[in-house]
Amino acid sequence: MSQAISSICILRLSAIGDVCHAVAAVQAIQRAHPQAKVTWVIGKVEAMLLADMPGVEFVIFDKKQGKAAFKQLKARFKGHKFDILLHMQVAFRANLAARCIPAKVKIGFDKGRSKEFHSLVINQRIAPQPEPHVLEGFQNFARAIGAECDAPTWDMPVSEADKRDARELLQGLTRIFVISPAASKAERNWLPERYAALAEYAAAQGFSVVLTGGPTELERKLSDAIVTHAQCDITNLVGKTKLKTLLCVLAQAQLVLAPDTGPAHMAVTVGTPVIGLYAHSNPKRTGPYLYQDYVVEVYHDNLIAQKGKSAQQLKWGTRLKGSDLMSQISVERVTQMFDQVVKQEQL
């Protein structure tokens, strides 16, 4: 790929965890092509986390607007043509959005990962990868235009005010253990009484326990249930933080416990160790990237039970269904991992 690239468009609309993975690749691209103007077409919520990222112009695609969102995107780029479009999402909505973005070269996923008519809106592909993590897929987009990014790094955009707000919320707390208990779907959540048991265990080890999450009814009910079950002090910040403030809270924590949810990946970007709880998706594909050794999972056993095959024998990233899978993760296994991480990280 020629070094004479003057304009690059990134198309990755969602979700929080995925855009966190993408940041590492985008910032590697910025280092390789400092002269290029970078535009990122992104979802409305995700833009709240990444706003003010140096050298990136964000164009918000609000999916709630329906057809109007596509019309706005087309109008926004009328008369413009990017040198490169990096189309980092295979969902149908994203593929429709790609049609609205003029570019000389449109790079998408390899054939093995293409779906939802992705192949029809691109003219080049990234190299295929054996059993890649989502982040590693994004890295191949950077490599496709000459950027080196073997070891991912992040420079997340937060202000002094964001940091101050987090400090005020955590005032008086030391050795902070954050539990971010809620995924986007209830079946991916651990049981509230088990989160409470980990809260009690951490408190007994001298940690201050903090709950984090968004303002949805699911997240509020889950956090309330955890507080009700736990026989220890808990600082409940669920629904009380903006995304950037949450990122700063995670940065100040010593350790995070979370299922397959955005804050787990946010914590990775700020170097905070994460214990991930996984049952429905393969943690080798979607787990906390720098802390995959700290995952407690029942995915592989259930894959055999449901499909009769291993992850290597099935389509990479096969997801499982079932409302009771997370209940197979015992408190004992998670406390053992807690002890291992505390010792290894010297927390």
GROMACS .gro file of C-alpha atoms in nm, residues 1-197:
model
  197
    1MET     CA    1   0.000   0.000   0.000
    2SER     CA    2   0.136   0.339  -0.100
    3GLN     CA    3   0.238   0.575   0.177
    4ALA     CA    4   0.068   0.864  -0.008
    5ILE     CA    5  -0.266   0.830   0.168
    6SER     CA    6  -0.435   1.161   0.243
    7SER     CA    7  -0.778   1.054   0.370
    8ILE     CA    8  -0.900   0.744   0.555
    9CYS     CA    9  -1.254   0.661   0.663
   10ILE     CA   10  -1.313   0.407   0.940
   11LEU     CA   11  -1.655   0.242   0.948
   12ARG     CA   12  -1.724   0.074   1.280
   13LEU     CA   13  -2.057   0.167   1.432
   14SER     CA   14  -2.080  -0.048   1.743
   15ALA     CA   15  -2.045  -0.179   2.012
   16ILE     CA   16  -1.849  -0.034   2.305
   17GLY     CA   17  -1.615  -0.333   2.335
   18ASP     CA   18  -1.559  -0.349   1.961
   19VAL     CA   19  -1.479   0.019   1.923
   20CYS     CA   20  -1.231  -0.018   2.211
   21HIS     CA   21  -1.061  -0.293   2.011
   22ALA     CA   22  -1.068  -0.072   1.701
   23VAL     CA   23  -0.902   0.223   1.877
   24ALA     CA   24  -0.573   0.035   1.899
   25ALA     CA   25  -0.575  -0.025   1.522
   26VAL     CA   26  -0.685   0.330   1.440
   27GLN     CA   27  -0.411   0.484   1.651
   28ALA     CA   28  -0.155   0.252   1.488
   29ILE     CA   29  -0.279   0.382   1.151
   30GLN     CA   30  -0.238   0.741   1.271
   31ARG     CA   31   0.124   0.672   1.364
   32ALA     CA   32   0.192   0.512   1.025
   33HIS     CA   33   0.010   0.783   0.825
   34PRO     CA   34   0.040   1.106   1.027
   35GLN     CA   35  -0.039   1.312   0.717
   36ALA     CA   36  -0.376   1.141   0.656
   37LYS     CA   37  -0.705   1.290   0.769
   38VAL     CA   38  -0.898   1.023   0.961
   39THR     CA   39  -1.278   1.019   0.971
   40TRP     CA   40  -1.464   0.761   1.179
   41VAL     CA   41  -1.830   0.678   1.114
   42ILE     CA   42  -1.953   0.557   1.453
   43GLY     CA   43  -2.263   0.494   1.661
   44LYS     CA   44  -2.409   0.765   1.883
   45VAL     CA   45  -2.332   0.599   2.219
   46GLU     CA   46  -1.986   0.485   2.113
   47ALA     CA   47  -1.902   0.841   2.006
   48MET     CA   48  -1.963   0.957   2.364
   49LEU     CA   49  -1.672   0.739   2.478
   50LEU     CA   50  -1.430   0.835   2.202
   51ALA     CA   51  -1.517   1.205   2.158
   52ASP     CA   52  -1.214   1.436   2.136
   53MET     CA   53  -0.976   1.164   2.022
   54PRO     CA   54  -0.682   1.355   1.871
   55GLY     CA   55  -0.670   1.362   1.491
   56VAL     CA   56  -1.005   1.189   1.437
   57GLU     CA   57  -1.323   1.348   1.302
   58PHE     CA   58  -1.629   1.155   1.414
   59VAL     CA   59  -1.941   1.130   1.200
   60ILE     CA   60  -2.228   0.995   1.409
   61PHE     CA   61  -2.462   0.738   1.262
   62ASP     CA   62  -2.774   0.720   1.479
   63LYS     CA   63  -2.944   0.390   1.399
   64LYS     CA   64  -3.261   0.503   1.578
   65GLN     CA   65  -3.325   0.745   1.291
   66GLY     CA   66  -3.379   0.457   1.051
   67LYS     CA   67  -3.367   0.549   0.680
   68ALA     CA   68  -3.291   0.911   0.766
   69ALA     CA   69  -2.953   0.806   0.908
   70PHE     CA   70  -2.846   0.671   0.569
   71LYS     CA   71  -2.970   0.984   0.389
   72GLN     CA   72  -2.772   1.203   0.629
   73LEU     CA   73  -2.459   0.995   0.576
   74LYS     CA   74  -2.490   1.015   0.199
   75ALA     CA   75  -2.543   1.391   0.214
   76ARG     CA   76  -2.251   1.434   0.453
   77PHE     CA   77  -2.007   1.283   0.204
   78LYS     CA   78  -2.158   1.416  -0.119
   79GLY     CA   79  -1.882   1.541  -0.350
   80HIS     CA   80  -1.612   1.378  -0.135
   81LYS     CA   81  -1.407   1.066  -0.203
   82PHE     CA   82  -1.178   0.905   0.055
   83ASP     CA   83  -0.857   0.736  -0.051
   84ILE     CA   84  -0.939   0.443   0.176
   85LEU     CA   85  -1.249   0.309   0.351
   86LEU     CA   86  -1.174   0.052   0.620
   87HIS     CA   87  -1.505  -0.129   0.653
   88MET     CA   88  -1.467  -0.300   0.993
   89GLN     CA   89  -1.821  -0.435   1.043
   90VAL     CA   90  -2.015  -0.706   0.862
   91ALA     CA   91  -2.364  -0.632   0.998
   92PHE     CA   92  -2.628  -0.552   0.736
   93ARG     CA   93  -2.681  -0.197   0.865
   94ALA     CA   94  -2.308  -0.127   0.839
   95ASN     CA   95  -2.296  -0.269   0.488
   96LEU     CA   96  -2.574  -0.033   0.384
   97ALA     CA   97  -2.381   0.252   0.543
   98ALA     CA   98  -2.071   0.154   0.343
   99ARG     CA   99  -2.266   0.219   0.022
  100CYS     CA  100  -2.310   0.581   0.134
  101ILE     CA  101  -1.937   0.642   0.178
  102PRO     CA  102  -1.744   0.720  -0.144
  103ALA     CA  103  -1.390   0.581  -0.148
  104LYS     CA  104  -1.136   0.477  -0.411
  105VAL     CA  105  -1.051   0.163  -0.216
  106LYS     CA  106  -1.296  -0.012   0.017
  107ILE     CA  107  -1.125  -0.273   0.232
  108GLY     CA  108  -1.337  -0.530   0.413
  109PHE     CA  109  -1.308  -0.864   0.586
  110ASP     CA  110  -1.183  -1.182   0.422
  111LYS     CA  111  -1.437  -1.421   0.270
  112GLY     CA  112  -1.447  -1.639   0.581
  113ARG     CA  113  -1.581  -1.353   0.793
  114SER     CA  114  -1.799  -1.185   0.530
  115LYS     CA  115  -2.178  -1.202   0.566
  116GLU     CA  116  -2.491  -0.987   0.523
  117PHE     CA  117  -2.379  -0.882   0.168
  118HIS     CA  118  -2.047  -0.747   0.300
  119SER     CA  119  -1.866  -0.867  -0.013
  120LEU     CA  120  -2.084  -0.652  -0.238
  121VAL     CA  121  -1.973  -0.320  -0.085
  122ILE     CA  122  -1.594  -0.372  -0.079
  123ASN     CA  123  -1.325  -0.412  -0.345
  124GLN     CA  124  -1.035  -0.537  -0.134
  125ARG     CA  125  -1.003  -0.772   0.164
  126ILE     CA  126  -0.784  -0.809   0.470
  127ALA     CA  127  -0.580  -1.127   0.499
  128PRO     CA  128  -0.757  -1.424   0.659
  129GLN     CA  129  -0.649  -1.523   1.010
  130PRO     CA  130  -0.671  -1.854   1.197
  131GLU     CA  131  -0.894  -1.822   1.505
  132PRO     CA  132  -0.852  -1.445   1.551
  133HIS     CA  133  -0.961  -1.233   1.843
  134VAL     CA  134  -1.185  -0.945   1.731
  135LEU     CA  135  -0.901  -0.702   1.805
  136GLU     CA  136  -0.665  -0.901   1.583
  137GLY     CA  137  -0.912  -0.873   1.298
  138PHE     CA  138  -0.902  -0.495   1.329
  139GLN     CA  139  -0.522  -0.507   1.339
  140ASN     CA  140  -0.524  -0.665   0.994
  141PHE     CA  141  -0.703  -0.358   0.858
  142ALA     CA  142  -0.414  -0.147   0.988
  143ARG     CA  143  -0.162  -0.387   0.838
  144ALA     CA  144  -0.346  -0.372   0.503
  145ILE     CA  145  -0.239  -0.007   0.471
  146GLY     CA  146   0.112  -0.047   0.605
  147ALA     CA  147   0.071   0.010   0.980
  148GLU     CA  148   0.256  -0.199   1.237
  149CYS     CA  149   0.045  -0.296   1.538
  150ASP     CA  150   0.162  -0.627   1.683
  151ALA     CA  151   0.138  -0.507   2.044
  152PRO     CA  152  -0.185  -0.306   2.086
  153THR     CA  153  -0.171   0.021   2.277
  154TRP     CA  154  -0.440   0.275   2.359
  155ASP     CA  155  -0.448   0.646   2.430
  156MET     CA  156  -0.807   0.696   2.538
  157PRO     CA  157  -0.940   1.053   2.526
  158VAL     CA  158  -1.036   1.169   2.875
  159SER     CA  159  -1.018   1.515   3.026
  160GLU     CA  160  -0.898   1.635   3.364
  161ALA     CA  161  -1.264   1.698   3.448
  162ASP     CA  162  -1.347   1.332   3.373
  163LYS     CA  163  -1.065   1.221   3.603
  164ARG     CA  164  -1.178   1.462   3.875
  165ASP     CA  165  -1.536   1.335   3.858
  166ALA     CA  166  -1.412   0.979   3.900
  167ARG     CA  167  -1.191   1.072   4.196
  168GLU     CA  168  -1.485   1.240   4.366
  169LEU     CA  169  -1.704   0.932   4.320
  170LEU     CA  170  -1.429   0.710   4.465
  171GLN     CA  171  -1.322   0.947   4.742
  172GLY     CA  172  -1.201   0.764   5.050
  173LEU     CA  173  -1.183   0.423   4.875
  174THR     CA  174  -0.863   0.221   4.845
  175ARG     CA  175  -0.775  -0.102   4.662
  176ILE     CA  176  -1.079  -0.071   4.442
  177PHE     CA  177  -1.248  -0.386   4.311
  178VAL     CA  178  -1.501  -0.298   4.041
  179ILE     CA  179  -1.784  -0.532   3.955
  180SER     CA  180  -1.947  -0.440   3.623
  181PRO     CA  181  -2.212  -0.711   3.636
  182ALA     CA  182  -2.441  -0.657   3.338
  183ALA     CA  183  -2.401  -0.761   2.976
  184SER     CA  184  -2.640  -0.646   2.703
  185LYS     CA  185  -2.843  -0.965   2.739
  186ALA     CA  186  -2.958  -1.103   3.075
  187GLU     CA  187  -2.855  -1.459   2.991
  188ARG     CA  188  -2.490  -1.349   2.982
  189ASN     CA  189  -2.502  -1.224   3.340
  190TRP     CA  190  -2.381  -1.415   3.643
  191LEU     CA  191  -2.616  -1.463   3.938
  192PRO     CA  192  -2.656  -1.166   4.176
  193GLU     CA  193  -2.594  -1.376   4.486
  194ARG     CA  194  -2.266  -1.496   4.336
  195TYR     CA  195  -2.153  -1.145   4.251
  196ALA     CA  196  -2.241  -1.062   4.613
  197ALA     CA  197  -2.028  -1.353   4.735
   0.00000   0.00000   0.00000
